[in-house]
Tab-separated table of C-alpha atoms in Angstrom:
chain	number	residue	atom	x	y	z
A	136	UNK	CA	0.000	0.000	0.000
A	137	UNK	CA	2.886	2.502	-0.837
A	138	UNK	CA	2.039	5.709	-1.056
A	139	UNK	CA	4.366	7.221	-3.091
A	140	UNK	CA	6.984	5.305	-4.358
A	141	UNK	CA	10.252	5.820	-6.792
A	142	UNK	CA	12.613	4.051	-8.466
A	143	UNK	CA	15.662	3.297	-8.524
A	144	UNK	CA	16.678	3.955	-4.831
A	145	UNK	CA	19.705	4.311	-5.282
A	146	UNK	CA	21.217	5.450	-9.064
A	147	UNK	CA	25.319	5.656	-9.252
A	148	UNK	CA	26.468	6.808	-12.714
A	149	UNK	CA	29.162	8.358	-14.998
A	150	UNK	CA	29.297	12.419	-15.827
A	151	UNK	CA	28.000	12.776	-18.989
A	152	UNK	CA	25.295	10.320	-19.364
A	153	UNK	CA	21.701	10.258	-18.984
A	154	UNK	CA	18.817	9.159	-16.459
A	155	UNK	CA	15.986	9.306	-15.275
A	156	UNK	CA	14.095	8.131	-12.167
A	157	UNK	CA	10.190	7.640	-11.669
A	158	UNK	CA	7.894	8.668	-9.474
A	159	UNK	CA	4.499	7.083	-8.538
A	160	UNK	CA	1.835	8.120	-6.174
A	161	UNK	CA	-1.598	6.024	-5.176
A	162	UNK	CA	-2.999	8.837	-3.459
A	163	UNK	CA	-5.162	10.257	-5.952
A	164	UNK	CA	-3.283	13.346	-5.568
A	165	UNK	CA	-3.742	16.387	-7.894
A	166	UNK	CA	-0.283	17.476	-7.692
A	167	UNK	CA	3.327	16.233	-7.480
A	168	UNK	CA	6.838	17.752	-6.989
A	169	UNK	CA	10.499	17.088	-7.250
A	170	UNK	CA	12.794	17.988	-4.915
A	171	UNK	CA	16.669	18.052	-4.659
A	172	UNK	CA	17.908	17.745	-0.939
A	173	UNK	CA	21.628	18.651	-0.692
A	174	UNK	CA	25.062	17.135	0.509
A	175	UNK	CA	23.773	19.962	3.794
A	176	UNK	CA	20.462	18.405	3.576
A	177	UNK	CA	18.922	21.509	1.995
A	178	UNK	CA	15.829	20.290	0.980
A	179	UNK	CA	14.603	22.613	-2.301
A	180	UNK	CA	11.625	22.256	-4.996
A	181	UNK	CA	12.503	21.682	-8.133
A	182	UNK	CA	9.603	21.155	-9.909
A	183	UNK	CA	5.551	21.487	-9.221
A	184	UNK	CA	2.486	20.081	-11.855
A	185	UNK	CA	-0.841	20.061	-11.334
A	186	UNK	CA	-2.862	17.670	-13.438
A	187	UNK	CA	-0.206	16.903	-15.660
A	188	UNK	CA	0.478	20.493	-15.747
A	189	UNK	CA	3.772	21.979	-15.041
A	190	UNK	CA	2.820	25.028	-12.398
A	191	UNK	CA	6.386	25.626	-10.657
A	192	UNK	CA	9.995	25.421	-12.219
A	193	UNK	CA	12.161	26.740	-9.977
A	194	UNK	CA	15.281	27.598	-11.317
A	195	UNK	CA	16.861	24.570	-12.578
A	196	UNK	CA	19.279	23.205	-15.581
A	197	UNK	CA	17.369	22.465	-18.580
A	198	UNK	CA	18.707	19.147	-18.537
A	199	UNK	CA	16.386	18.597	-15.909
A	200	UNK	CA	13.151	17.219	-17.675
A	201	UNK	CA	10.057	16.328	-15.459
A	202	UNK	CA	7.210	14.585	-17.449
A	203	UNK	CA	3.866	13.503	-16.406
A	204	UNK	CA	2.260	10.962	-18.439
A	205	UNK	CA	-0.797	11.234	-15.969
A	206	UNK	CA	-2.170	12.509	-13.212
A	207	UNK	CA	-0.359	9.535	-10.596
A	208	UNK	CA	3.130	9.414	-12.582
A	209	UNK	CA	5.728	12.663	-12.546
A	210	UNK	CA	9.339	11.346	-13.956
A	211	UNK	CA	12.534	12.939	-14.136
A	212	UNK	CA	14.740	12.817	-16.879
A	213	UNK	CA	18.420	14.228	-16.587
A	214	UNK	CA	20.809	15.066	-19.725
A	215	UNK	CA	24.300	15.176	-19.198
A	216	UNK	CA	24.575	14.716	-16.028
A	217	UNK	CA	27.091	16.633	-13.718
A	218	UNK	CA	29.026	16.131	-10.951
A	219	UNK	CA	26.851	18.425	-9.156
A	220	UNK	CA	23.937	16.814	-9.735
A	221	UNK	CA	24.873	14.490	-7.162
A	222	UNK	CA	22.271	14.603	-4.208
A	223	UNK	CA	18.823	12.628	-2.992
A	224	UNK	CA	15.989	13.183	-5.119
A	225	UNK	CA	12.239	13.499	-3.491
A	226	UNK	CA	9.448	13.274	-4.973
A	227	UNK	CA	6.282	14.201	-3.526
A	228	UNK	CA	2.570	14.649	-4.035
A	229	UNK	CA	0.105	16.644	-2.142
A	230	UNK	CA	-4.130	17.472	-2.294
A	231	UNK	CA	-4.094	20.934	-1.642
A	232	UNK	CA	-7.888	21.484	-1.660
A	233	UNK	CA	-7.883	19.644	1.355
A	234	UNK	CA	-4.864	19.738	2.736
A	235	UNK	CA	-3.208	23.697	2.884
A	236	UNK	CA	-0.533	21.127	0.456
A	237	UNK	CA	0.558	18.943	3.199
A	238	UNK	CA	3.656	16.857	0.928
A	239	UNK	CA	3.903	13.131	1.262
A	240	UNK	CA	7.262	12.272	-0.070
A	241	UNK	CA	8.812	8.993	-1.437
A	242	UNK	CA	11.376	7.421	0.141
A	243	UNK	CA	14.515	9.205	-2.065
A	244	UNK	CA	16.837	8.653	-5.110
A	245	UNK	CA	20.168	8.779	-4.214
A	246	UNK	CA	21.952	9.923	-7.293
A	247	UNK	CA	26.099	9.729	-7.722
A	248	UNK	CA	27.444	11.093	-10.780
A	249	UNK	CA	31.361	10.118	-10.971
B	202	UNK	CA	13.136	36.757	-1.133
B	203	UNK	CA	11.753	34.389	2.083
B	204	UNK	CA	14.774	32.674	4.526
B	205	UNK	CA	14.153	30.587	7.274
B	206	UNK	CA	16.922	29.848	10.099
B	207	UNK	CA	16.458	26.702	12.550
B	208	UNK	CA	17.839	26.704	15.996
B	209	UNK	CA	21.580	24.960	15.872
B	210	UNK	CA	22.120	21.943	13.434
B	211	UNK	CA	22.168	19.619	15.869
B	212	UNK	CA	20.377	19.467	20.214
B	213	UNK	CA	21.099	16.945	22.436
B	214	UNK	CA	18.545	16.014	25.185
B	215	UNK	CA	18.006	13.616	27.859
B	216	UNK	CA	15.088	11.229	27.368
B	217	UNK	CA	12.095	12.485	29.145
B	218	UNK	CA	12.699	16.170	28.957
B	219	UNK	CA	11.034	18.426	26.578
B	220	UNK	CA	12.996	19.146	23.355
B	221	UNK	CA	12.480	22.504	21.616
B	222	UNK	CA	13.093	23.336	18.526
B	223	UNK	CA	13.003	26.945	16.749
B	224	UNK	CA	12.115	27.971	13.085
B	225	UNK	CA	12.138	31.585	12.527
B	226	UNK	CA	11.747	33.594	9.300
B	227	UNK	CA	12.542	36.818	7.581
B	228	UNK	CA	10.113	37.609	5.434
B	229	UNK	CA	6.397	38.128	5.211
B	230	UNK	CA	4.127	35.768	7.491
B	231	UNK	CA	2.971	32.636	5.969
B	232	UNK	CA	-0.815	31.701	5.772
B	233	UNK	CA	-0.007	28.106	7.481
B	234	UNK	CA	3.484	26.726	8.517
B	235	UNK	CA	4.164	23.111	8.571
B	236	UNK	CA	6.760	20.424	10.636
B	237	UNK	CA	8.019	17.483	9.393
B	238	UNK	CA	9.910	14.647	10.678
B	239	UNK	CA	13.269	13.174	8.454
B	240	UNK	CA	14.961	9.818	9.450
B	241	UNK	CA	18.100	9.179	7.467
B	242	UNK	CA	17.709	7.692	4.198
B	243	UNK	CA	13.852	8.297	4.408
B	244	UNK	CA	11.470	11.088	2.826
B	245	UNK	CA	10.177	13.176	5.358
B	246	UNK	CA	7.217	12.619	6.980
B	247	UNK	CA	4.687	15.598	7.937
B	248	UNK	CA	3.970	16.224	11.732
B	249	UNK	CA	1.961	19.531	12.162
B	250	UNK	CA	0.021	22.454	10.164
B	251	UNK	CA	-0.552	25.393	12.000
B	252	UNK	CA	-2.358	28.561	10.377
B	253	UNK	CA	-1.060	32.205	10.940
B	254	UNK	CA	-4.338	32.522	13.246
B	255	UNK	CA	-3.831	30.000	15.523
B	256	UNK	CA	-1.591	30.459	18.597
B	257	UNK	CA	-0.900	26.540	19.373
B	258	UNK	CA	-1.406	22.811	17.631
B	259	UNK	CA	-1.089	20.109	19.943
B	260	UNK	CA	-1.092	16.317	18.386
B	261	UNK	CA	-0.352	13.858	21.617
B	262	UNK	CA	3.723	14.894	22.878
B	263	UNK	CA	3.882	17.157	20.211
B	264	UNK	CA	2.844	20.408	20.033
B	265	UNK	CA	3.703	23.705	17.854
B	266	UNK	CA	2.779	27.749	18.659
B	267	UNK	CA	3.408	30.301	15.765
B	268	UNK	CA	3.527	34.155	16.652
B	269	UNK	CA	3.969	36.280	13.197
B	270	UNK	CA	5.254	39.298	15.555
B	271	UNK	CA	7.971	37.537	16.315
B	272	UNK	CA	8.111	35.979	12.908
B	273	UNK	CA	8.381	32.757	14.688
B	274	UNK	CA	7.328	29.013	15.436
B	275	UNK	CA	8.597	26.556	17.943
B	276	UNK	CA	8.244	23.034	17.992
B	277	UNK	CA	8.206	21.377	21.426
B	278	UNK	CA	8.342	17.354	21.907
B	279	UNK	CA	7.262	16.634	25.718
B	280	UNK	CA	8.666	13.455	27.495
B	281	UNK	CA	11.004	12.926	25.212
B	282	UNK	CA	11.858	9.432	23.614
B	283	UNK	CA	15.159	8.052	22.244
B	284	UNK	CA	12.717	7.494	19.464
B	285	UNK	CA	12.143	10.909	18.656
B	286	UNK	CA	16.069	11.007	17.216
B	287	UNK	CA	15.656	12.320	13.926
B	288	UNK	CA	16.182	15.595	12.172
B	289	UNK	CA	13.038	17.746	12.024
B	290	UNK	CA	12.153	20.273	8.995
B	291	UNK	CA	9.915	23.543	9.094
B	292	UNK	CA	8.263	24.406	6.009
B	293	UNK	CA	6.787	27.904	5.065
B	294	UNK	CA	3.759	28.227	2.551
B	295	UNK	CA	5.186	30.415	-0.139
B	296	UNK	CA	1.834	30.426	-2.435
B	297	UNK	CA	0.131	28.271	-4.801
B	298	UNK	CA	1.312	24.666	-4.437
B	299	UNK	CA	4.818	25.733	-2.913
B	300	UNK	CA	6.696	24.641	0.534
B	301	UNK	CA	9.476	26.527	1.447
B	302	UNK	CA	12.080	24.505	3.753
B	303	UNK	CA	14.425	25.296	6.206
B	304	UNK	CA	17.469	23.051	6.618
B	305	UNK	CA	16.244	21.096	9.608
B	306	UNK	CA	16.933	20.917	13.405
B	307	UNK	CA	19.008	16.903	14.012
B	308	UNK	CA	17.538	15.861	17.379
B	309	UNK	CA	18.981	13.316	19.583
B	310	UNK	CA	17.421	11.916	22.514
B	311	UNK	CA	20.221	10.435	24.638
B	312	UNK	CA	18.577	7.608	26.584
């Protein structure tokens, strides 16, 4: 009964290449975000759609593609990827009619980019 | 543009004292303000809402004031449990559909 669940958990990979990592929810949630959280455990939005509508792109790389097939899926694609780019990815989805956007997050991507 | 500042990186208590923690912004006042809870290698988890017209939450040990003079909120764990370790995050609503998080509070309960 996972609520909102991603894959892969853990994603260790060479500069240069691309990836992507997916993002589920079973909530019936409206809305879903990515989030990068930090080597300092910053923990910042990256990304915001509503209905398979991108509302919120903060700024961020365009290598950085979210797409949302559908209302329950939000994916992340990454081009080229950077050293930097190394850090846990979140997603999350929220209801915000009923819930003032109370986040339920997944349980992280940890991405390593050698 | 909106910055938030948590009380030290990292507070050590004894078990069965009351831990608490500090979130204070710069900006303008939030409509609601939210905590979360973060064990390592886990997504946080959310804890509390509070609204910028309520004074207090209270949910079992935990409970949460907000005062927009003071621009602050404090988060306050009573009887403290070893199981309460964990790092805990305050979020800000910035508008539509958008959190705003501070960088967390690591609380350890020392038993």
């Amino acid at each position: 009964d996972t609520a909102v669940s991603q894959t892969p958990k853990y994603l260790v990979t060479q500069m240069g290449n691309d990836k992507s990592i997916k993002c589920e929810q079973n909530l019936g949630h409206d809305t879903m975000y990515w989030y990068k959280q930090d080597s300092k455990k910053f923990l910042k939005i990256m990304f915001s759609y509503n209905n398979k509508e991108l509302i919120i792109n903060e700024t961020v790389p365009n290598r950085f593609s979210p797409k949302s097939p559908d209302k329950a899926h939000l994916n992340l694609h990454i081009n080229s990827l950077e050293l930097g780019d190394s850090a846990v990815y979140f997603c999350a989805s929220s209801h915000p009619r009923d819930s003032l956007d109370t986040q339920y997050f997944g349980p992280g991507t940890r991405l390593t980019v050698l | 543009s909106q910055k938030i500042e948590q009380n030290s990186e990292a507070l050590n208590i004894q078990e069965g004292k009351t831990a608490t923690l500090t979130c204070n912004y710069t900006n303008y006042s939030p409509a609601y303000l939210q905590w979360y809870r973060q064990d390592p290698g886990r997504g946080p988890v959310f804890l509390l809402l509070i609204r910028e017209n309520e004074k207090e939450k209270r949910k079992e040990r935990l409970k949460v004031t907000f005062d927009t003079t003071l621009k602050q909120s404090l988060f306050h764990i009573t009887a403290s449990q070893p199981a309460d370790s964990a790092t805990y995050l305050c979020a800000l609503e910035t508008g539509a559909n958008n959190l705003f998080f501070g960088t967390g509070t690591r609380l350890t309960v020392i038993p």
